[in-house]
CSV table of C-alpha atoms in Angstrom, one decimal:
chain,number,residue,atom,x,y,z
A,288,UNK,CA,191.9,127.4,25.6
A,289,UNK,CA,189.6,126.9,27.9
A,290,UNK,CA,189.7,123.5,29.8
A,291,UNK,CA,187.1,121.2,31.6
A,292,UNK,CA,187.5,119.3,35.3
A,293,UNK,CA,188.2,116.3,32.6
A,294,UNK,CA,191.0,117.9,30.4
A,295,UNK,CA,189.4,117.3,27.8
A,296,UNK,CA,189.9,120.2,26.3
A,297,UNK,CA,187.3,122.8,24.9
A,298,UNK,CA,183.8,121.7,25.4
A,299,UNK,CA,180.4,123.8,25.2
A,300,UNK,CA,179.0,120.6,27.6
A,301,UNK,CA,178.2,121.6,31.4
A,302,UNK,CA,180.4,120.2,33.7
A,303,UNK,CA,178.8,117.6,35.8
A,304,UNK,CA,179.0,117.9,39.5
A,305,UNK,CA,176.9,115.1,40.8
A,306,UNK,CA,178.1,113.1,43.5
A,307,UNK,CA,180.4,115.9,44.5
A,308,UNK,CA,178.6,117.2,47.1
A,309,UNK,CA,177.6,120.7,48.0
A,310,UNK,CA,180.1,122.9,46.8
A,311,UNK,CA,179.0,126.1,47.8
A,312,UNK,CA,177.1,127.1,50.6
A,313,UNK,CA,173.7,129.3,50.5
A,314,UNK,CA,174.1,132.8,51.5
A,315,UNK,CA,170.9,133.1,53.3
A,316,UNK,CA,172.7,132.2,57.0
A,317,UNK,CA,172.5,133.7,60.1
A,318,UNK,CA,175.8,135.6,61.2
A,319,UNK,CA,174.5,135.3,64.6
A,320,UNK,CA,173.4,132.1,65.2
A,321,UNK,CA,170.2,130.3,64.8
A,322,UNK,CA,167.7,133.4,65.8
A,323,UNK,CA,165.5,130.7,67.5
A,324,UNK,CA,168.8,129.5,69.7
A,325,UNK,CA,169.0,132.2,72.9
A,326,UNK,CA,172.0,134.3,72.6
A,327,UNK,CA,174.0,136.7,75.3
A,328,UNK,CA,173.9,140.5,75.8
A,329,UNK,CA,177.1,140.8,73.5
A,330,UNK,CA,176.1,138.4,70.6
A,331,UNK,CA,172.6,140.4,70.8
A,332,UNK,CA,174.2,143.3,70.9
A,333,UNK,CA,176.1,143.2,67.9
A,334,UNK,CA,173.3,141.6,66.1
A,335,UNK,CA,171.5,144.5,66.9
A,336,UNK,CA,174.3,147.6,65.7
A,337,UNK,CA,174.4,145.3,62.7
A,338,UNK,CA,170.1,145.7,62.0
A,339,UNK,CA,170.3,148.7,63.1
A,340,UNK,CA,173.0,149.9,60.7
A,341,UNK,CA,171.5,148.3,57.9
A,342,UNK,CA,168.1,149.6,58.3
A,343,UNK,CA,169.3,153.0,58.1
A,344,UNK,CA,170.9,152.4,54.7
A,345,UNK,CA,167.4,151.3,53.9
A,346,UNK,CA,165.6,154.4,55.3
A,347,UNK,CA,168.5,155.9,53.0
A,348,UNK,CA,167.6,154.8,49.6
A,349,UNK,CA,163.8,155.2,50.3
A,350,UNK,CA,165.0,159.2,50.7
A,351,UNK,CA,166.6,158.6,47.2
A,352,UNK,CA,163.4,156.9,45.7
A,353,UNK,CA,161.1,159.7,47.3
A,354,UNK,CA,163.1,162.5,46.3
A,355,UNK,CA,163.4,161.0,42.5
A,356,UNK,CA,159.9,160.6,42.4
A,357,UNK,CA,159.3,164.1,43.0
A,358,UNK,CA,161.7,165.9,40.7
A,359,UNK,CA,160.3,163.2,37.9
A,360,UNK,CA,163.4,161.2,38.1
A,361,UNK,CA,162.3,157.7,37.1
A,362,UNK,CA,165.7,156.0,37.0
A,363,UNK,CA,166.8,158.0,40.4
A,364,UNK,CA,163.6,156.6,41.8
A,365,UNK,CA,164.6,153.3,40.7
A,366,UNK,CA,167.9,153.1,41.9
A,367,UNK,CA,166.5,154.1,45.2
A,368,UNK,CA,164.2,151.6,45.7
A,369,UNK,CA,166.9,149.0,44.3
A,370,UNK,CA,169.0,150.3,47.2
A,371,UNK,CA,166.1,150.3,49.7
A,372,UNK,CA,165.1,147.0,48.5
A,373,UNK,CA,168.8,145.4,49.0
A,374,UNK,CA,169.7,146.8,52.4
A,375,UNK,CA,166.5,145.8,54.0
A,376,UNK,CA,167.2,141.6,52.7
A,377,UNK,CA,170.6,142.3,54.1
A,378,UNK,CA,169.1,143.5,57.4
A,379,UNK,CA,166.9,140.5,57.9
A,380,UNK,CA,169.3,137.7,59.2
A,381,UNK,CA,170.2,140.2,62.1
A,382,UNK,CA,166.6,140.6,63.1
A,383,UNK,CA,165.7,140.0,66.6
A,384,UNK,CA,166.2,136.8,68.4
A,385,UNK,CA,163.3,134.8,69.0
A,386,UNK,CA,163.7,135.0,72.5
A,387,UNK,CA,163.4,139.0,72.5
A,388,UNK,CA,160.3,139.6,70.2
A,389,UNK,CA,157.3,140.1,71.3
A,390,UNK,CA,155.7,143.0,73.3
A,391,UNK,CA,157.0,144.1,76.9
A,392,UNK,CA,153.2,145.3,77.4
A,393,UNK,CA,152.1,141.4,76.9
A,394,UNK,CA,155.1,140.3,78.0
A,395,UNK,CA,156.9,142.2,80.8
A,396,UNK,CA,159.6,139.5,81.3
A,397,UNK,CA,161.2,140.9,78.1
A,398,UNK,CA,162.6,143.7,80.6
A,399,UNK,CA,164.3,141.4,83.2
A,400,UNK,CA,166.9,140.2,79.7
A,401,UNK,CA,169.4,141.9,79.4
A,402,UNK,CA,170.2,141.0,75.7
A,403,UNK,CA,166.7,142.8,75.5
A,404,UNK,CA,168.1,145.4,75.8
A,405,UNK,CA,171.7,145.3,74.5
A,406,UNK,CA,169.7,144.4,71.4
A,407,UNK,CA,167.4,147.2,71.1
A,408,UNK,CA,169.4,149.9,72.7
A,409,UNK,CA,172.6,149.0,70.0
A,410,UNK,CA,170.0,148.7,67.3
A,411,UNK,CA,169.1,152.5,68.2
A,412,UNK,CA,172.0,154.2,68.0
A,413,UNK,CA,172.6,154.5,64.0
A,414,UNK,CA,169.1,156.6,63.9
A,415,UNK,CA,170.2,158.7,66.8
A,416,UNK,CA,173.3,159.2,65.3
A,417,UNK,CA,172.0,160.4,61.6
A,418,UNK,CA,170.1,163.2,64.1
A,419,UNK,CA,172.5,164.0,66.2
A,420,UNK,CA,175.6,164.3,64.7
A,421,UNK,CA,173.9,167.1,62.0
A,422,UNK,CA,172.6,168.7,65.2
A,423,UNK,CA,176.4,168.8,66.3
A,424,UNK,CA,177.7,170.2,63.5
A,425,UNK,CA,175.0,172.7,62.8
A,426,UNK,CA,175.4,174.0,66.4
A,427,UNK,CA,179.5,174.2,65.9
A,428,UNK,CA,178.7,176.6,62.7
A,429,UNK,CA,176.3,178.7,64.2
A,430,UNK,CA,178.6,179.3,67.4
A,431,UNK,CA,181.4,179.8,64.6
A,432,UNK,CA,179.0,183.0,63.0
A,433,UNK,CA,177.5,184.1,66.1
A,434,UNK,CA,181.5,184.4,67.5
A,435,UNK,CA,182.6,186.2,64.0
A,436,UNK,CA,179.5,189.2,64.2
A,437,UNK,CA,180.3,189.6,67.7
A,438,UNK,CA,177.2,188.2,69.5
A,439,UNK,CA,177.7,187.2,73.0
A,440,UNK,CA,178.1,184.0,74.6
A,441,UNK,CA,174.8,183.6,76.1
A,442,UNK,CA,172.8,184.4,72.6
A,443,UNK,CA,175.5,182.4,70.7
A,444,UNK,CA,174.6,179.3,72.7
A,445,UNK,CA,170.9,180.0,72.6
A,446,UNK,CA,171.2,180.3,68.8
A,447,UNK,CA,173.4,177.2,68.6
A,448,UNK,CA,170.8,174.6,70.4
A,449,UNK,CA,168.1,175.8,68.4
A,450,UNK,CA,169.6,175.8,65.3
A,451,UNK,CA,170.9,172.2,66.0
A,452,UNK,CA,167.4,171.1,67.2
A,453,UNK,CA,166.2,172.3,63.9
A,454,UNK,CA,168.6,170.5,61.8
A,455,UNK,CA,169.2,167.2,64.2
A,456,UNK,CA,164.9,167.5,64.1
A,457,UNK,CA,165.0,167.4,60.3
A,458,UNK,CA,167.1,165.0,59.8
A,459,UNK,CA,165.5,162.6,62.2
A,460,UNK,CA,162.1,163.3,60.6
A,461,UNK,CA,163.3,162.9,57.1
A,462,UNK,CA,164.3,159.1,58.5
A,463,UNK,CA,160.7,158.7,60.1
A,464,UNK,CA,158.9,159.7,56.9
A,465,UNK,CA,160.8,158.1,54.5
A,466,UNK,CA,159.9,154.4,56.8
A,467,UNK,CA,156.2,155.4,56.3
A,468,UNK,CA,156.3,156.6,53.2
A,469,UNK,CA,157.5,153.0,52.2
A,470,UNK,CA,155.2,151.4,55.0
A,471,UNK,CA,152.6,152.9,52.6
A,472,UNK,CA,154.1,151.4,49.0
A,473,UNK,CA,154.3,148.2,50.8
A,474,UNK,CA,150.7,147.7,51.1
A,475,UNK,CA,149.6,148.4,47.9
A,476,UNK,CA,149.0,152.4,48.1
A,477,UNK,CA,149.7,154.5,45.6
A,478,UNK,CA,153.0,156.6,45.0
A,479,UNK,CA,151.5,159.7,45.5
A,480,UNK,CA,149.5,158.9,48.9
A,481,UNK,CA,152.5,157.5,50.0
A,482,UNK,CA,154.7,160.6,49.5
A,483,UNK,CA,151.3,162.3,51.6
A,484,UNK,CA,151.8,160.4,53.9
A,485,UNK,CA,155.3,160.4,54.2
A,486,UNK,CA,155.9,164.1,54.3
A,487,UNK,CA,153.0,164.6,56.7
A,488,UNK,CA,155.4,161.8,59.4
A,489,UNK,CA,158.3,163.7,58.4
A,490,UNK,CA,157.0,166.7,60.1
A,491,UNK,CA,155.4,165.6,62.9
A,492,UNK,CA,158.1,163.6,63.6
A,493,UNK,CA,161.0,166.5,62.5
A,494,UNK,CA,158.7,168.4,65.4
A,495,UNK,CA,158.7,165.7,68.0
A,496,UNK,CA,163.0,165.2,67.1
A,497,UNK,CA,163.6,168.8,67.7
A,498,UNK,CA,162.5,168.8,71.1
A,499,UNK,CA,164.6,166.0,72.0
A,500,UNK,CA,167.9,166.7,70.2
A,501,UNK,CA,167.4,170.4,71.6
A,502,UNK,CA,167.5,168.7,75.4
A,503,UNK,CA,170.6,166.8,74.2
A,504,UNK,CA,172.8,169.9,73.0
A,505,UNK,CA,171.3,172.0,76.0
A,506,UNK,CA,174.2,172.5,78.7
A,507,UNK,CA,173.7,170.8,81.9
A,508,UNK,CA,173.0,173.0,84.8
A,509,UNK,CA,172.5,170.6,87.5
A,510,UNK,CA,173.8,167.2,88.2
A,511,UNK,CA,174.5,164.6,85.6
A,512,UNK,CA,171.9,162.4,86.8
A,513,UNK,CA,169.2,164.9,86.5
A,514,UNK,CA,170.8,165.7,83.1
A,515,UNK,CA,170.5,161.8,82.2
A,516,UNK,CA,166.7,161.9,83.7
A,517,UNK,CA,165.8,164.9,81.8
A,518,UNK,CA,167.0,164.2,78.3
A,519,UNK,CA,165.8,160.3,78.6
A,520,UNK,CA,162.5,161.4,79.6
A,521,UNK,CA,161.9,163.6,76.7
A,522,UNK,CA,163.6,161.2,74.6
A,523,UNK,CA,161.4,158.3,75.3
A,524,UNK,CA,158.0,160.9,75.3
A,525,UNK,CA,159.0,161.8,72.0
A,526,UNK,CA,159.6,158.3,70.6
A,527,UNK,CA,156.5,157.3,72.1
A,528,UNK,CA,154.6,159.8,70.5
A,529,UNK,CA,155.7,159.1,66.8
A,530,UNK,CA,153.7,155.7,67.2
A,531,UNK,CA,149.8,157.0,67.5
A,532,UNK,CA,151.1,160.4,65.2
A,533,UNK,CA,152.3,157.4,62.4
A,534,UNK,CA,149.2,155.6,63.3
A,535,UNK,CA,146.4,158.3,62.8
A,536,UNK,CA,148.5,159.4,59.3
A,537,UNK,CA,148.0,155.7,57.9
A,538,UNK,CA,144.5,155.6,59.2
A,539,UNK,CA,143.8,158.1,57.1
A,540,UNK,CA,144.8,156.2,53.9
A,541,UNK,CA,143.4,153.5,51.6
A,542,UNK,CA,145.6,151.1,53.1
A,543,UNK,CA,145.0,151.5,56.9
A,544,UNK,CA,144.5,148.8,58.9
A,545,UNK,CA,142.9,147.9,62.0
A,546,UNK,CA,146.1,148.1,64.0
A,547,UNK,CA,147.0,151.5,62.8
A,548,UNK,CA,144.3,153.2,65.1
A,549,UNK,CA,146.1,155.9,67.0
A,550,UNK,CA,144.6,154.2,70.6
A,551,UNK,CA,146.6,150.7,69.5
A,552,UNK,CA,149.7,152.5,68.4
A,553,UNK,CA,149.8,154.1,71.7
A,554,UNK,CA,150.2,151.5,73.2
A,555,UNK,CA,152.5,149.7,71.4
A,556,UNK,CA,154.7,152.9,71.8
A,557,UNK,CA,155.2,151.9,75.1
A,558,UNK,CA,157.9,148.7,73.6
A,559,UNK,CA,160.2,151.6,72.4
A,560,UNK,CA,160.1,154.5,75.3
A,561,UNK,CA,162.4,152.3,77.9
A,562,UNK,CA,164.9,152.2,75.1
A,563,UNK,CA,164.4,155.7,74.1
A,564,UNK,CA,165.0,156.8,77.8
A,565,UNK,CA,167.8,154.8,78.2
A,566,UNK,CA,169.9,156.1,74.7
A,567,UNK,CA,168.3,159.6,75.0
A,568,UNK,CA,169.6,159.9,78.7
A,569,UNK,CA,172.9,158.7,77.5
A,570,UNK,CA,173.4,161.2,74.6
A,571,UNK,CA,172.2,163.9,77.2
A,572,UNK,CA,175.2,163.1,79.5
A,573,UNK,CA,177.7,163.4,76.3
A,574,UNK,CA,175.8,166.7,75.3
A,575,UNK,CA,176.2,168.5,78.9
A,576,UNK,CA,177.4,167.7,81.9
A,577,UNK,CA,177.3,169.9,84.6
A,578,UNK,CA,178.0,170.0,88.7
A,579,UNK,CA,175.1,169.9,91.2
A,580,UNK,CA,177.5,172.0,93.5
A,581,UNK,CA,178.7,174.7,91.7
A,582,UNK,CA,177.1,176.7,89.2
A,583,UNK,CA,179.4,175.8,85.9
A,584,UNK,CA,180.4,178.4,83.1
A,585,UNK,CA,179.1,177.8,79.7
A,586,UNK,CA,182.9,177.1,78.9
A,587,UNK,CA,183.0,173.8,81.4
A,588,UNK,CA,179.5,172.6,80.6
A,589,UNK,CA,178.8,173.7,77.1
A,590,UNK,CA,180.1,171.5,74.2
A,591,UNK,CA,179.6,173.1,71.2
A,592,UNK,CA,181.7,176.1,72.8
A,593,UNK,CA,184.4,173.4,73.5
A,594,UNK,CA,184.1,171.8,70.5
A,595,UNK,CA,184.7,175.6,69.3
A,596,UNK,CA,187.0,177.2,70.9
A,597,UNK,CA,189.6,174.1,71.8
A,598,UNK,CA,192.3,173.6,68.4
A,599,UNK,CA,192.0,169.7,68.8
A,600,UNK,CA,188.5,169.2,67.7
A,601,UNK,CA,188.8,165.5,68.4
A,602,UNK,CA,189.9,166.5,72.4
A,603,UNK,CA,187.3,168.6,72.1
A,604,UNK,CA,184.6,165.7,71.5
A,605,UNK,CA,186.1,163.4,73.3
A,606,UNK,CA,186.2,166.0,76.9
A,607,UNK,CA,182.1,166.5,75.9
């Protein structure tokens, strides 16, 4: 039997909770804080992991819908842009505080905060993850093979970082794509332009992701700050030049806009290189490390052959 606030018993009437006050609290809060409030490096840190997490589960169902769409799928494309559709509202109390937005070409105070940049550099690292990470493992395999037909050291590794910059490249551009592909569904274009567009970003960008995951996995040969300059430098060249390459692709739809010439995208590509530099450099130091005093054997410097050749994998990635 079911029973009312009242006892009274069963009833089919609504129970009436006026005067009681609000009983439950509305979801839509800020985890955070108040985004307009200014917040430390930490807090805007972990606001930023969090968006950046989230976004990539985003980027993730878009891949579903896309890939539904194209093997005539109608429910998988659904349930991809269900998925797409919830991670991004779960993503949007952690975007960026109000004290960090904005353009650091307009507005080159942005680089003198440091939660500027614990933001943006922590809301990097899942998407350099999802590239690297496949790279790793790609690279580990390949050394595996190369070491079972007997090919030597130096092809095995030359075999490994190109193999991983293939797969760490693909992977990366499958993200970018999949973000203009739904950049494109979002202003009113049609599916199939979008998927156009979408595969034509996922190659430029798989292109543009190669070059920088192969300077990641590449074995340092001098010291680790060169290594750091080297790898951030491509990194942030790279991740500059997806913004005009995105730009002239959607200029070339029925949906462009004035802001998507390649000229404008340029420059606002120059709000994510000092990020890119700074997270590209450090994956480069975990990729290679090497001694500006000795010349190191591929052994010392070389990850993938640690990662290889030492029983405890985990040591193994832990000593790259």
């Amino acid at each position: 039997m079911a029973l009312d606030f009242a006892g009274r018993g069963d009833t089919t009437e609504p129970l009436d909770f006026s005067g009681q006050g609000e009983l439950v609290k509305p979801l839509d809060f800020a985890p955070f804080g108040d985004p307009a409030e200014p917040i430390g490096s930490e807090r805007a840190a972990a606001r930023g992991i969090a968006h950046g997490m989230l976004g990539l589960a985003e980027t993730v169902g878009t891949g579903i819908q896309f890939l539904g769409n194209r093997i005539g799928s109608e429910g998988m494309a659904n349930l991809g842009a269900s998925v797409s559709n919830y991670w991004q509202k779960q993503a949007e109390p952690f975007t960026p505080p109000q004290e960090i937005q904005g353009s650091i070409v307009e507005n080159p105070a942005l680089l003198a905060k440091g939660s500027w940049w614990a933001y943006n550099v922590f809301d990097t690292i899942p998407s350099l993850a999802a590239s690297i990470i496949p790279a790793i493992g790609a690279a580990k395999y390949i050394s595996v093979g190369g070491q079972a037909i007997g090919l030597t050291d130096a092809v095995i590794s030359r075999l490994a970082i190109a193999g991983g910059a293939v797969v760490g490249g693909a992977a990366g551009g499958s993200l970018e794509g999949a973000q203009t592909y739904k950049e494109v569904l979002n202003r009113g274009g049609s599916e199939g332009e979008a998927a156009v567009a979408g595969t034509q970003m996922a190659l430029a960008s798989a292109a543009l992701n190669a070059l920088s995951v192969g300077s990641v996995l590449a074995p340092a040969k001098a010291g680790a700050l060169r290594k750091f300059l080297t790898t951030g430098a491509t990194e942030a060249l790279t991740e500059w030049a997806e913004e005009p390459a995105e730009g002239a692709i959607l200029s070339s739809t029925s949906v462009a806009r004035p802001e998507d010439a390649p000229s404008k995208r340029a420059i606002e590509g120059l709000n994510v290189a000092p990020i890119a530099f700074v997270v590209g450099g450090g994956a480069g130091m975990v990729g290679g490390r090497g001694s500006s005093d000795q010349t190191p054997s591929p052994t010392a410097t070389d990850p993938i052959q640690r990662i290889t050749s030492t029983p405890d994998v985990d040591s193994a990635i832990l000593a790259a």
